[in-house]
Short mmCIF file of C-alpha atoms and ligand atoms in Angstrom, two decimals:
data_model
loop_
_atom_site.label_atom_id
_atom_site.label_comp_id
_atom_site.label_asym_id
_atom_site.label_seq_id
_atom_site.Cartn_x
_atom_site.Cartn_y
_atom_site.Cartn_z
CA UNK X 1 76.72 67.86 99.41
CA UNK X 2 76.09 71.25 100.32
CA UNK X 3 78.33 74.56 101.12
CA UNK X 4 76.63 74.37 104.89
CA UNK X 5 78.89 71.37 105.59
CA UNK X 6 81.80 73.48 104.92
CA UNK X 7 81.73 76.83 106.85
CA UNK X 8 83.51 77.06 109.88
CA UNK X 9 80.14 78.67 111.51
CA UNK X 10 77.03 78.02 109.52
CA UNK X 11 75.60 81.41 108.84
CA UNK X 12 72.05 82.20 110.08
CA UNK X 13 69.46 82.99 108.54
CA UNK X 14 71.11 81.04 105.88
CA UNK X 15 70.59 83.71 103.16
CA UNK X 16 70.82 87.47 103.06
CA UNK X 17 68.02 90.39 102.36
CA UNK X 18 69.38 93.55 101.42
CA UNK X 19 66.68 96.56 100.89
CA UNK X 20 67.86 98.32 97.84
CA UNK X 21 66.64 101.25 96.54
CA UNK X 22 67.25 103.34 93.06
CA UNK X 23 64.98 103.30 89.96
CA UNK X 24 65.32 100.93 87.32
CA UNK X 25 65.83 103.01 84.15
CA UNK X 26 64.97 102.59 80.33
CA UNK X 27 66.51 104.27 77.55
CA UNK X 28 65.02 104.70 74.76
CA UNK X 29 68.43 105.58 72.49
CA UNK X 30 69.95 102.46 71.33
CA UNK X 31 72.31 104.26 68.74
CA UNK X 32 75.17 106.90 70.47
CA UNK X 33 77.61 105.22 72.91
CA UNK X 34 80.93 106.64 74.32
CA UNK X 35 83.24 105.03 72.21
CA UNK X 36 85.64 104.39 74.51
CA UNK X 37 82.56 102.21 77.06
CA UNK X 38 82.04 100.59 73.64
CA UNK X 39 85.23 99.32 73.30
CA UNK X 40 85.41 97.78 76.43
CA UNK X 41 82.17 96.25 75.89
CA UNK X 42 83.74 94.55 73.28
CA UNK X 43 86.76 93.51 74.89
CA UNK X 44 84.35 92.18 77.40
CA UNK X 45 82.75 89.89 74.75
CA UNK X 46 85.60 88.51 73.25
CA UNK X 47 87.19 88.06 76.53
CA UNK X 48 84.98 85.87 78.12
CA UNK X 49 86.77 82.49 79.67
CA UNK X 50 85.15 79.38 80.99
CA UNK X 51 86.15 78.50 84.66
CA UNK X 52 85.76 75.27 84.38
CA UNK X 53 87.95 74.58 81.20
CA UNK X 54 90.66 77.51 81.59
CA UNK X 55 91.51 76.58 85.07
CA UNK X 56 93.45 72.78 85.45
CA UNK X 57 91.25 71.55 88.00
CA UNK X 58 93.40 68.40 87.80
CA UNK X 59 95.84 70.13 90.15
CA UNK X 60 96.29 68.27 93.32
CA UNK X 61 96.37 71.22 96.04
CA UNK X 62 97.90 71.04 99.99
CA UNK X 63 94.57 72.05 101.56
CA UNK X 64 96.67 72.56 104.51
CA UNK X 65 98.72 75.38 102.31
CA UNK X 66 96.27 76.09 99.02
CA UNK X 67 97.63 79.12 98.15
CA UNK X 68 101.36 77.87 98.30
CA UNK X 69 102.52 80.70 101.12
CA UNK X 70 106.11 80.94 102.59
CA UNK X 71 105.21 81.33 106.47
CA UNK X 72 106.89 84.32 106.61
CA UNK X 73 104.02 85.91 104.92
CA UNK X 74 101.48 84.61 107.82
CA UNK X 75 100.14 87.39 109.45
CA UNK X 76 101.16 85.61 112.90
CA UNK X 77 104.55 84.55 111.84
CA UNK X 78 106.89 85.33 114.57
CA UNK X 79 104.66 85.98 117.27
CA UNK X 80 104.86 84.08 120.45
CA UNK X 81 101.80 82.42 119.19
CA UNK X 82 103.24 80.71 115.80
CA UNK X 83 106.32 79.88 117.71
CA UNK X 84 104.74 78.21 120.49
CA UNK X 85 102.50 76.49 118.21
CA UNK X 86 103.75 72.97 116.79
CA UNK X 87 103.21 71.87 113.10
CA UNK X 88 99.97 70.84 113.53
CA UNK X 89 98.45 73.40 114.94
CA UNK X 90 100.77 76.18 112.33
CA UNK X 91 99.19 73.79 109.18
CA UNK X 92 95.70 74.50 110.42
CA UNK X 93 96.84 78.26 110.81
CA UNK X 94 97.65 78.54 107.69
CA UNK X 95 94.55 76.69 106.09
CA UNK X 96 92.60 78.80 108.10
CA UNK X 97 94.09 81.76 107.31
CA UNK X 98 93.94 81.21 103.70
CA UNK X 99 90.37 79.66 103.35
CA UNK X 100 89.35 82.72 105.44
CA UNK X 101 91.19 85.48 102.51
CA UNK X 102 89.66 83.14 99.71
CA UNK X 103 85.87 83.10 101.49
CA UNK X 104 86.26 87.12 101.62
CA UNK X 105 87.15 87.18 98.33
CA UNK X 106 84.29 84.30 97.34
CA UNK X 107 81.54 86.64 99.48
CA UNK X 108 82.72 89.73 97.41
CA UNK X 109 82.77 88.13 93.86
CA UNK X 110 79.18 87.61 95.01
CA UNK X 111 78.84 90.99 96.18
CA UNK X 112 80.37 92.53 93.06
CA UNK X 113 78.02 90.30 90.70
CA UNK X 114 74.99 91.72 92.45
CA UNK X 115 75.80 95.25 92.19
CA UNK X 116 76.92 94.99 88.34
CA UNK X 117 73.69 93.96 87.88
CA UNK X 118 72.28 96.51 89.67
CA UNK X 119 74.15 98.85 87.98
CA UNK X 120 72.81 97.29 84.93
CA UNK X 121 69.32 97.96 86.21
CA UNK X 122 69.70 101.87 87.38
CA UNK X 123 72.53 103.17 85.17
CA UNK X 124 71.10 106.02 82.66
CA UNK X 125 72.93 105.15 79.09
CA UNK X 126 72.60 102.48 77.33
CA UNK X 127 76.70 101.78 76.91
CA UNK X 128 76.78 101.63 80.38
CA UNK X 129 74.08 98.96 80.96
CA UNK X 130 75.90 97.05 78.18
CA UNK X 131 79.29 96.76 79.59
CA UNK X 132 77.82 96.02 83.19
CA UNK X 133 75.97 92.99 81.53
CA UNK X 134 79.38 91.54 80.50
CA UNK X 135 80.45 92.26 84.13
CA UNK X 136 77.59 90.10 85.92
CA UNK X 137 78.68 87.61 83.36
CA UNK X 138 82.36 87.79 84.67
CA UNK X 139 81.49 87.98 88.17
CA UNK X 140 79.58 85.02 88.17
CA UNK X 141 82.63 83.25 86.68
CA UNK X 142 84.57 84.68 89.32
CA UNK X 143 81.98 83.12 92.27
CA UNK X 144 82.08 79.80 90.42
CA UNK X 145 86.50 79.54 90.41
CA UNK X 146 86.63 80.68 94.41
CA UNK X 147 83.61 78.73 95.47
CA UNK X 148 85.23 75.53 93.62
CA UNK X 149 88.72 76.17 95.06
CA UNK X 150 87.32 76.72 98.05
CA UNK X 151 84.74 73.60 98.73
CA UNK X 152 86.83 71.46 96.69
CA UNK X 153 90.47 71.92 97.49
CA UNK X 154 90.50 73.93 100.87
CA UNK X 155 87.75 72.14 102.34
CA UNK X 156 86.42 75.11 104.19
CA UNK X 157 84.64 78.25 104.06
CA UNK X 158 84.20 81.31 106.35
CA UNK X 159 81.28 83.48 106.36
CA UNK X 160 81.19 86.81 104.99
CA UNK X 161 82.67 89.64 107.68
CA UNK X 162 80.84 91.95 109.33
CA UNK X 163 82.80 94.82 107.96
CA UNK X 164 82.27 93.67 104.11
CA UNK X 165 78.51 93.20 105.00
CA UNK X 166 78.15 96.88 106.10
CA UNK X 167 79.94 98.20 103.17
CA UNK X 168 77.79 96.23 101.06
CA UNK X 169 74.72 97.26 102.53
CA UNK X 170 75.63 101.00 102.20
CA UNK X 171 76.35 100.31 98.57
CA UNK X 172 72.75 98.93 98.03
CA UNK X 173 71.10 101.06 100.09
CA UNK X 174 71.70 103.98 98.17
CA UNK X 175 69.56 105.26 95.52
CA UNK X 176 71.93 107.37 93.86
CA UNK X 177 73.12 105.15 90.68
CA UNK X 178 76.78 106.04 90.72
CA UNK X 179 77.19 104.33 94.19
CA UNK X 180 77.53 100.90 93.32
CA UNK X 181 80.32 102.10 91.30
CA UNK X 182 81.96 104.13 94.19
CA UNK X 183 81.44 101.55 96.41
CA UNK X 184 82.07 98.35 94.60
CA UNK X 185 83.98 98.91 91.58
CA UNK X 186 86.72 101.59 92.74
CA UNK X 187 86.37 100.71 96.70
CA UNK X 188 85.69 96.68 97.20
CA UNK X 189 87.18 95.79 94.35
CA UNK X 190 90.19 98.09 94.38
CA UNK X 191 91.18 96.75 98.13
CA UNK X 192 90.40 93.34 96.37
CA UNK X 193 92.76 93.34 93.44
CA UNK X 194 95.57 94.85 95.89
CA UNK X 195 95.26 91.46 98.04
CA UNK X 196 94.75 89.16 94.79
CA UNK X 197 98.17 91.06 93.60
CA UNK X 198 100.14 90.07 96.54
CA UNK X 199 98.40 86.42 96.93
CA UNK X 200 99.31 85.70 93.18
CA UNK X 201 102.47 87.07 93.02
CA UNK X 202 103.53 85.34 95.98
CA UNK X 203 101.85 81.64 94.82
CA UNK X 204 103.81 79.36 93.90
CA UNK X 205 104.37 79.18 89.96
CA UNK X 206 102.08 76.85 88.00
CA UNK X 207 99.84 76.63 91.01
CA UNK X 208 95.98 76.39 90.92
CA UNK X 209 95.80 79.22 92.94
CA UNK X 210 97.64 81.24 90.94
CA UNK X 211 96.29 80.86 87.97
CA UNK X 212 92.36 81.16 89.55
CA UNK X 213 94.05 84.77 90.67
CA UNK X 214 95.35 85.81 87.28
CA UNK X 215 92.69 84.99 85.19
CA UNK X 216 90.19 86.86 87.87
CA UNK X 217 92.73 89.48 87.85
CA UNK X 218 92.66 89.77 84.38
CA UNK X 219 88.44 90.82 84.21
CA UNK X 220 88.97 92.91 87.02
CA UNK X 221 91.17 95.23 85.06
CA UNK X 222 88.31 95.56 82.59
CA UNK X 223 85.69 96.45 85.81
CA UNK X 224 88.22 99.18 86.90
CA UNK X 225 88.52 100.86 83.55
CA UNK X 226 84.69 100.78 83.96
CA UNK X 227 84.40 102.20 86.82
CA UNK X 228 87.23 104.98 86.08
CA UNK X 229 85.17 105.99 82.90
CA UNK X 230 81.86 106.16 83.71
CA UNK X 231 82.70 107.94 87.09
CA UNK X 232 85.27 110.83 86.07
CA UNK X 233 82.72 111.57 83.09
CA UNK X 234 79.53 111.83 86.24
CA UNK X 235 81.75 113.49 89.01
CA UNK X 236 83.10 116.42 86.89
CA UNK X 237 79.41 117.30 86.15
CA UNK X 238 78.44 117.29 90.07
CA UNK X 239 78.39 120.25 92.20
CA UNK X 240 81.15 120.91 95.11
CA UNK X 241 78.47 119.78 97.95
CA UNK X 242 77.62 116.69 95.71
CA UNK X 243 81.44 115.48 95.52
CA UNK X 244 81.84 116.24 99.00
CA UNK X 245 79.35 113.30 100.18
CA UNK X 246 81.19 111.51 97.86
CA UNK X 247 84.58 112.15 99.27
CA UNK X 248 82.70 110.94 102.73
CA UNK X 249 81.91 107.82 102.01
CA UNK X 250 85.01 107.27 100.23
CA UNK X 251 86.61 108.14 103.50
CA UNK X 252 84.35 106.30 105.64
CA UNK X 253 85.11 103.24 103.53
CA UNK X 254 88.46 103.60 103.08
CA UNK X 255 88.72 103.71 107.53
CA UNK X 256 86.31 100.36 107.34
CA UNK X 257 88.00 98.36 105.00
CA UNK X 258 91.53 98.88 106.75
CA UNK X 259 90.01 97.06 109.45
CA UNK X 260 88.46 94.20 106.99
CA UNK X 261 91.62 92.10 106.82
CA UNK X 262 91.89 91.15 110.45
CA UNK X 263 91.34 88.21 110.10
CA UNK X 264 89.75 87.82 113.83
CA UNK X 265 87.52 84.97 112.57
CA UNK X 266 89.97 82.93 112.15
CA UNK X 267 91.69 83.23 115.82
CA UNK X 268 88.15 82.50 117.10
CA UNK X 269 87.21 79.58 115.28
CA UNK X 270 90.89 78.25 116.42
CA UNK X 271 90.60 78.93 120.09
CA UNK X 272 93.51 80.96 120.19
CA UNK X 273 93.59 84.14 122.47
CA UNK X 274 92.18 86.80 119.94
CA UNK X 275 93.01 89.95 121.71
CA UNK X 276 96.74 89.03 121.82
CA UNK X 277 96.47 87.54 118.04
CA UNK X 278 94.63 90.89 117.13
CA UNK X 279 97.30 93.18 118.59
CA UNK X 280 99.88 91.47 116.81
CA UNK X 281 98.19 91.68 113.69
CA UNK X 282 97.65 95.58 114.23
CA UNK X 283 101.45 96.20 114.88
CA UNK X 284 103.03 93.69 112.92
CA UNK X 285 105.36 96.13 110.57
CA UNK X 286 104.61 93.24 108.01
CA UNK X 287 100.69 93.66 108.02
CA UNK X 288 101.09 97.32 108.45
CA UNK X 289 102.71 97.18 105.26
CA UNK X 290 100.32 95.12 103.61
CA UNK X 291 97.35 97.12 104.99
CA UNK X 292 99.17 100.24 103.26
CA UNK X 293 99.87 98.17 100.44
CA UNK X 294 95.72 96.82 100.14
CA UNK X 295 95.24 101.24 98.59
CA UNK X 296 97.45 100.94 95.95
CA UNK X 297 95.05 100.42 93.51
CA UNK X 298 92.47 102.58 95.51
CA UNK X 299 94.17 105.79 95.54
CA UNK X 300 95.11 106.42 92.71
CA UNK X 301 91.79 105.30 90.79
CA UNK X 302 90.15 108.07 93.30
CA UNK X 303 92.22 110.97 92.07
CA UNK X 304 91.81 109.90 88.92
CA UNK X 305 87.78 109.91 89.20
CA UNK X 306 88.26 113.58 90.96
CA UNK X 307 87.33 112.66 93.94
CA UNK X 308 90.61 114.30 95.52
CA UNK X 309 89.23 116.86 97.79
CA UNK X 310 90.70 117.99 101.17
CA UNK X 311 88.64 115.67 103.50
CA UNK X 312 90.09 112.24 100.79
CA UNK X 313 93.57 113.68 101.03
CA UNK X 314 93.60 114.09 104.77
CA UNK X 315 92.29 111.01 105.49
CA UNK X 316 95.19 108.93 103.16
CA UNK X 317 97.60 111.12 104.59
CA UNK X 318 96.73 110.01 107.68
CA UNK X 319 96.31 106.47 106.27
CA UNK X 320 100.09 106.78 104.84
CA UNK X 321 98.82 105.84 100.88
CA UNK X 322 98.73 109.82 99.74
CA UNK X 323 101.66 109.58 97.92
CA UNK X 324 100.32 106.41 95.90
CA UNK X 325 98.12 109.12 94.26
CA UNK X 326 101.30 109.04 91.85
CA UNK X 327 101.41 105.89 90.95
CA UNK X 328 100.19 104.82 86.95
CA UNK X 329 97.13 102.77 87.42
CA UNK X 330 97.30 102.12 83.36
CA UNK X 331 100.51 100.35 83.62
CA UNK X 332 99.61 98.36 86.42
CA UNK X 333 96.49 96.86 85.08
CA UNK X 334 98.21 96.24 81.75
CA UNK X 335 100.46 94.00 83.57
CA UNK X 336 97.83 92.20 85.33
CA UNK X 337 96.06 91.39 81.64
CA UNK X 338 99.79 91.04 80.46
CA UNK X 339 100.49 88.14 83.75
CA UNK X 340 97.24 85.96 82.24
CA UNK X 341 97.96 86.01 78.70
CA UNK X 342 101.53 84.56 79.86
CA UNK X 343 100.13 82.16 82.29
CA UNK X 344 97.73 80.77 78.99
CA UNK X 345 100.82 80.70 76.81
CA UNK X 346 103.05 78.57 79.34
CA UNK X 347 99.93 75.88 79.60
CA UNK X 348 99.75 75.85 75.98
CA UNK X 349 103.33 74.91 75.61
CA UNK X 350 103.00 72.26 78.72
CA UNK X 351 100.11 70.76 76.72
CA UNK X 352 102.50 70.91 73.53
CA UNK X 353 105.21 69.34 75.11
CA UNK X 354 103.03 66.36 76.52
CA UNK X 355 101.18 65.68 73.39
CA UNK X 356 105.43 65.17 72.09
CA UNK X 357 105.93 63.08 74.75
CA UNK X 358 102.60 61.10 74.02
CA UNK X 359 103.40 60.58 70.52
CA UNK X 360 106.96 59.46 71.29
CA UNK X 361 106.08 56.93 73.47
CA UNK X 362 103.50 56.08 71.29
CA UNK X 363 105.88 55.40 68.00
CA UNK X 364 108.37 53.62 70.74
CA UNK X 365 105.94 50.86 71.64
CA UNK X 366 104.85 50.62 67.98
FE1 LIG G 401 85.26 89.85 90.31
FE1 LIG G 402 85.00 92.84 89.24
#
């Protein structure tokens, strides 16, 4: 079995090459860390999970509904193209539409693995490289739990999109070490634990899906604290011209990856009429809430960094998200770690409660 028997379009070439430039650096001080990168470091050690064992794999899973959505949270829901459609063709919508998210998300983890380990590679400090080691570590967990829900219980994947692939690229490209930072930690994977926010929330409760989302949720709240102190420490150090190409691409990106979640893949590899699927998708006031909704995370984590020059505000006012500027990234992320530890803590009582039942039908038939 192979993954090439699952994508809706088998991607050629079959593997990707991405030129990357930056220096790999050595440090030759092994003693003074920032405390506070230390810390996390730790935290990253002791939090380490295994996919395979944390996750109940057991879970039987709809593969025509794996995340468990109410239709009214399809992107085509109540468009003359779900209501034509009859329940066939809306149960293959929504597998589509859902192995589509989840293969973004799959193509990312990748993504996000490759570029902690670059960071690990071109970072300066030694605390840096450090933490970013625990990060590979976690995004390679994170690769392993999508890629298994994926080929296992949805049955399909999609390949990566063309807009993720060019943000990618320009995060590679660049030699300048904090940009795998910019571009992965506080961009990709800011838009990234928006969606995972809404997916999980909305899951059903106790599915597999929603516990894959939590516990990835719960790492990534670690990589953004990562990316938040290594970056406000750099950027307050740079020169105005320096932040401004910085506030650029953040702008650039920030224009791309509203058009990421489109979704036009999936209208193509269904045969449905794209452009008309595509418009209602752009003026749904349900997507263009969502869309709004994907910067929460973003925004905020950019002010934070200093990155909040004219050209970045413009461009979210524009974008409607200034205003999440306000919002308390902290609190948010402690409720993401706080949503896991729960999620563990029911299981463990489930498990509890079976091993009663076990033993009471044990001393019954004794
Ligand atoms: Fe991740
Ligand atoms: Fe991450």
């Amino acid at each position: 079995m192979t993954t090439r028997d699952k994508y809706t379009d088998v991607p050629a070439p079959f593997s990707w090459e991405v030129p990357s430039a930056g220096d790999a650096r050595f440090t030759w001080e092994y003693d003074e860390g920032r405390a506070r990168l230390l810390s996390l470091y730790q935290k990253g050690k002791d939090k380490q999970w295994d996919a395979q064992l944390r996750v109940d794999w057991t879970q039987d899973v709809d593969p025509m509904n794996p995340i468990g959505l109410p239709d009214e949270f399809h992107p085509l829901f109540g468009s003359p193209m779900w209501d034509s459609a009859d329940e066939a063709h809306r149960a293959q919508m929504r597998q589509h539409f859902q192995g589509w998210q989840f293969s973004q998300f799959l193509h990312g983890e990748q993504g996000a693995m490759v570029c902690a380990a670059k960071i690990v590679e071109v970072v300066p400090d030694l605390d840096a490289k450090f933490y970013a080691a625990t990060q590979t570590m976690d995004e390679a967990r994170h690769v392993e739990a999508f890629s298994r829900f994926l080929q296992e219980k949805v049955g399909l994947v999609y390949p990566i999109n063309k807009h993720l692939t060019s943000l990618l690229e320009d995060t590679l490209h660049d030699s300048r070490w904090d940009m795998p930072y910019l571009g992965m930690q506080v961009l990709i994977e800011g838009l990234a634990l928006a969606a995972f926010g809404v997916l999980r929330d909305m899951a059903a409760p106790g599915s597999l899906a929603k516990q894959v989302l939590a516990y990835v949720m719960q790492d990534e709240a670690r990589h953004v604290a990562f990316g938040r102190i290594s970056l406000k420490d750099y950027y307050s150090q740079l020169t105005e011209a320096e932040r401004g190409e910085r506030e650029e691409f953040v702008v650039d990106a920030c224009y791309l990856m509203r058009d990421r979640f489109r979704g036009e893949e999936v209208f193509e590899t269904l045969d449905m009429d794209v452009e008309a699927c595509s418009e209602w998708v752009n003026t749904s006031p349900l997507m263009i809430q969502f869309r709004s909704h994907l910067f929460s995370r973003i925004v905020p984590i950019v002010k934070d960094i200093g990155l909040w020059g004219d050209k970045v505000q413009t461009a979210f006012r524009d974008m409607g998200v200034h205003d999440m500027g306000g919002f308390d990234i902290e609190s948010m992320m402690k409720a993401d770690e706080d949503q896991a530890e729960e999620l563990d803590k029911a299981h463990a009582e489930m498990a509890e409660r079976a091993l009663e039942v076990d033993q009471v039908i044990a001393a019954g038939a004794s």
